[in-house]
Amino acid sequence: EGILELWRELDAFKEQLKRSEGKPEYVFYDGPPFATGLPHYGHILAGTIKDIVTRYACSQGYHVTRRFGWDCHGLPVEYEIDKKLGITSKDDVFKLGIDKYNEECRSIVMRYSKEWETSVVRLGRWIDFENDYKTLDPSFMESVWWVFKELFSKDLVYKGFKVMPYSMACTTPLSNFEVGLNYKDVQDPAVVVSFPVIGDKDNASFVAWTTTPWTLPSNLALCVHPEFDYLKVQDPKTGKVYYVGESRLASLPGAVPKKKSKKSKKDDKDSSEGFKVLEKVKGSTLVGMRYEPLFPYFKHFEENGAFSIVSDTYVTDDAGTGIVHQAPAFGEDDYRVCIARGIIKKGGEVPDPVDPNGLFLPIISDFAGRFIKEADKDIVQHLKKAGKLVDQATLTHSYPFCWRSDTPLIYRAVPSWFVKVESIKDRLVENNKKTYWVPTYVKEKRFHNWLENAHDWAISRNRYWGTPIPIWMSDDGEEIVVIGSIDELRELSGADVTDIHRHFIDKLEIPSRQGKGMLKRIDEVFDCWFESGSMPYAQQHYPFENKAEFEERFPANFIAEGIDQTRGWFYTLMVLSTALFDKPPFQNLICNGLVLASDGKKMSKRLQNYPNPTLVVDKYGADALRLYLVNSPVVRAETLKFKEEGVQSVVKEVFLPWYNAYRFFVQNAQRLQDELGEKFDPKNSDLNAASNVLDRWMIASTTSLVEYVQKEMEAYHLYTVLPYLVGFINNLTNVYVRFNRKRLKGKNGVEDCRMALAVMFDVLMTLCKVMAPFTPYLTEVMYQNLNKCLSDETGSVHWERFPDPAKRQKADEKIQKSVGRMQSVIDFARIIRDRKTRPTKIPLKQMTVVHSDEAFLSDLMGDLKVYLQEEINVRSVVSSTDVSKFASASVVPEWGVLGKRLGKSMGQVAKALKTLDAKSIAEFEATGQITVEGHVLGEGDLKVVRTFRAPPGANPDDFDADGDGELLVILDLRLDEELMQAGTAREVVNRVQKLRKKAGLEPSDKVEFYYGLDDKNVSLCKVFESQKEYFVSAIGTAPKPISQQPKHSVSIVSDVCELGDSAVVTVTLTRPVIVPQMPALQELGGDAKTAEDLAVWLASLNLEENRKRSGNQPLRVNLNGKVYMLSEGKHFAW
């Protein structure tokens, strides 16, 4: 909330746009969501991706306009109003009035807009809500009209009948890509029905299989495959005769003989003998044969050749009977076949006895008014009574549902307006090739295949709340005027038009130019996908405004949405831009996958199977949720099973270490400022002059981070950034800060401390700028504080440019490799310590690093050696290139690789490898090649394994080693009394540091340390005596027995500490006090009274302040008119 308030005070987003005015434009299109529902994780994911990319583009010196958009028309809005008002049919809408219906729709389109804005802003996304675009704005709708008129003028629009997916709940056809949004497994009746052949001597019937009995009243034909074989068979039990596909004979119950079991008796009457074959013919022979209609409702089509056998190659033999029932109003192939055979005519009557809501019309007298899916059972029962039901079953299959109403779709022939997509298919494919997608396989496979198989796009909807299709037509349909602008409509209609929704323009008429009276507008509105596909032009009111600006900046640099949009927004954008300009609409695209619940199911409000996004953000912060999402497979178009623990792990594994490093820097920069009395300025330290090896390594690593993130972001690979960042932060906290803790606290002097802090400042400030697009809040918090070292002005990290790698020190690969080697040695040494139960607190005598590469060893034995000694806690580190002195080598085959290649020779080669001597193995390592049993083997075929060998005469338990085949680390595990004492001292220091933390002491707070021992632990006195130098180095003071604690000293904290081996020590920390040395003071003053007065004077001083003022010189005391010079160590002590 504090950062949001800061951004509001700075007007940070607008200021960012202002500062980048005049710079190259990075064009971003934001796909419009509906505001009739609240944002979910899918919206949060897409919004995060968009925000990261556009923030990054801004940091690279681009001006990035980011306008939020709203999809305001279409079924989602109407569906809500239908539920609210109880509207179930067109008649209900007309009774209410389209004007009132549409205004009801208008009233809810922005229902949750404020909640959207709050959510989007809280997630750290910067986007313009004040200058947003809405698809209901007249300016937007006018540009949609322009798009349509352009397509019409290019002869890319036509009207036709087409069998399309149709939603009975929403009373409108859907596009093919909408159908793919919601498939479900359902159970449907599966029936085999007989159609009696007219004039057959055997009274045969054709049999057809269907899962939609409700379509049978509309049957006009039966279709066979001309090349398939068909049988005329007789059921020996009933005497009935059927025509059926030979390969589908088994679809008839009892048609195929059952295999008799061993237990069956010869005279077993229940054993089926199968049907008797009377005749075998090709499908083409059956064409023209006539049959009796199942129902009489459309008998008048008989004069067109209905109720006869037709043929087409779309018939398959993998299901059904090989004979397909044809209802041209309810099947795409049915419609095509019946048109081709002249059974129905183009523009003529199509037998469609179903109303817009899925109810049978009065013509279907037996089932009038019944919902078609509910009528299935009655129709089947009717056929059973008529003796025409051959078989009845239930089929579970995948079936399309309406993506809005979640009700089953049907396929039906509807009049519609189409865009000729098929005629521009080749250009769509070519334009797709010009785009860059992440991941590429979605572009090259899924989207490419969709374009390759694209059908003409039905763009009209028989609805009310949408952009009206601007076609005015004569009553005979022969004269058409397409309107392309509001001014054109005003001119032709003579009306003053401002709003172009249906209820404002439906009554407007245009005089005919052909003497056909007045032209009226057609009823349909545009599919809302047509509107969203038009958004690049409509959001800028092109071409009526911003014409030159748009044309200069088209296509967009970047868009992003979910994988479901390959058949939605991505597709409609591509179709319209190709049709209008023969260009792709975008250059770069990130396609994300779906966010599912943790159990892999779709997130459901009803099931409450996912955590509330608002609560997750409140608990862990928006940055944690952002990073979790973009670091998951979902950014590569795969699915993500959302787990709250994943968000928590980002906080734990990324933010806490990062923030701890930042806090450590702040504490020590503040300490340095307090000690020197001047502001810490990192610019006073020249990083190019850094001599410390870890300083140079950290600077180089930071440059590598900048280069890496820049390279990955240029490739739109958001998902690779976090893993690299985790490794970088680990290096910062667990290597740089850990190994340099004393330097950063000033142990090596002010200048060295300044340099180390300057390096940390560079790392942290650079990290803020690099990660600002990903974690806008955390980076802003750190930046606000860090920037105080450079400027007194308040700014924002989001106004900063992304660091330029060319202006930084070169990413020294050699030094990064060297430190990487050091880390490998440390890792192996830790493994040995853990395995042999030698805790790091106990120092060891020696570590030996063995490697055949002299350069490898020279890296470690130079500047890095001291860090190896400290981190592993060994007294000395030695190296050797003579691997054979410490280990025996053997070679093992890579079985998976060699087995396939060598086949039967593998066993012989494996046996020979066991006999290789050290010389042969050494040659293989040097050359990377060896010949064994006549087979040339190289790297990747073999692996050299080294087995550690203890030094001659040594106890094997006193040494241990670990490594990776090339590097061998050996530890001398022998312990003596001095090493044990040093280990105990380290443990005591650890307890002291914990007590300091418990007491709330700052690192700069000085303390005195007193220890108390009972009779059982007096031996620990040796530890405090022998390790005095270490104690002073570690905690700033030498330990003293509790008996020496001055009576007037003030205890801060005291605790009884249990050490290893059951040792117990009482640790007491006190404020430092001045201890007068009375014999020396009496000698200086000449008598006991003067000595006592000097002691009182000393007790009144703040010694630390006097040290700073006097530079640790003797103190000058004026007492009773006489001057005394008091020296620390002689006249007083701590």
Short mmCIF file of N, CA and C in Angstrom, two decimals, residues 189 233 369 375 608 841-842 862 1036 1050 1054 1105 1125:
data_model
loop_
_atom_site.label_atom_id
_atom_site.label_comp_id
_atom_site.label_asym_id
_atom_site.label_seq_id
_atom_site.Cartn_x
_atom_site.Cartn_y
_atom_site.Cartn_z
N PRO A 189 -28.49 -41.55 -26.51
CA PRO A 189 -29.06 -42.80 -27.04
C PRO A 189 -28.38 -43.15 -28.36
N VAL A 233 -29.23 -59.38 -45.69
CA VAL A 233 -29.19 -60.51 -44.75
C VAL A 233 -30.55 -60.74 -44.13
N GLY A 369 -43.80 -28.69 -29.53
CA GLY A 369 -43.56 -27.99 -28.27
C GLY A 369 -42.58 -28.68 -27.34
N ALA A 375 -37.20 -35.05 -26.22
CA ALA A 375 -38.10 -35.83 -27.07
C ALA A 375 -37.47 -37.12 -27.58
N GLN A 608 -14.91 -24.35 -5.02
CA GLN A 608 -13.93 -23.63 -4.18
C GLN A 608 -12.62 -24.43 -4.08
N LYS A 841 32.58 -26.26 12.64
CA LYS A 841 33.13 -25.47 13.75
C LYS A 841 34.50 -25.98 14.19
N ILE A 842 34.78 -27.29 13.94
CA ILE A 842 36.07 -27.86 14.34
C ILE A 842 37.05 -27.72 13.18
N GLY A 862 45.61 -19.03 -5.35
CA GLY A 862 45.94 -17.60 -5.35
C GLY A 862 45.07 -16.85 -4.35
N GLY A 1036 35.33 -8.90 19.24
CA GLY A 1036 35.83 -7.58 19.60
C GLY A 1036 36.33 -7.44 21.02
N VAL A 1050 27.24 -3.07 34.15
CA VAL A 1050 25.81 -3.35 33.93
C VAL A 1050 25.67 -4.54 32.99
N SER A 1054 22.54 -12.65 30.12
CA SER A 1054 23.32 -13.75 30.65
C SER A 1054 22.56 -15.04 30.41
N GLU A 1105 33.65 8.02 23.12
CA GLU A 1105 33.61 9.39 22.62
C GLU A 1105 34.97 10.05 22.77
N MET A 1125 48.24 13.52 33.02
CA MET A 1125 48.08 12.84 31.73
C MET A 1125 47.85 11.36 32.01
#
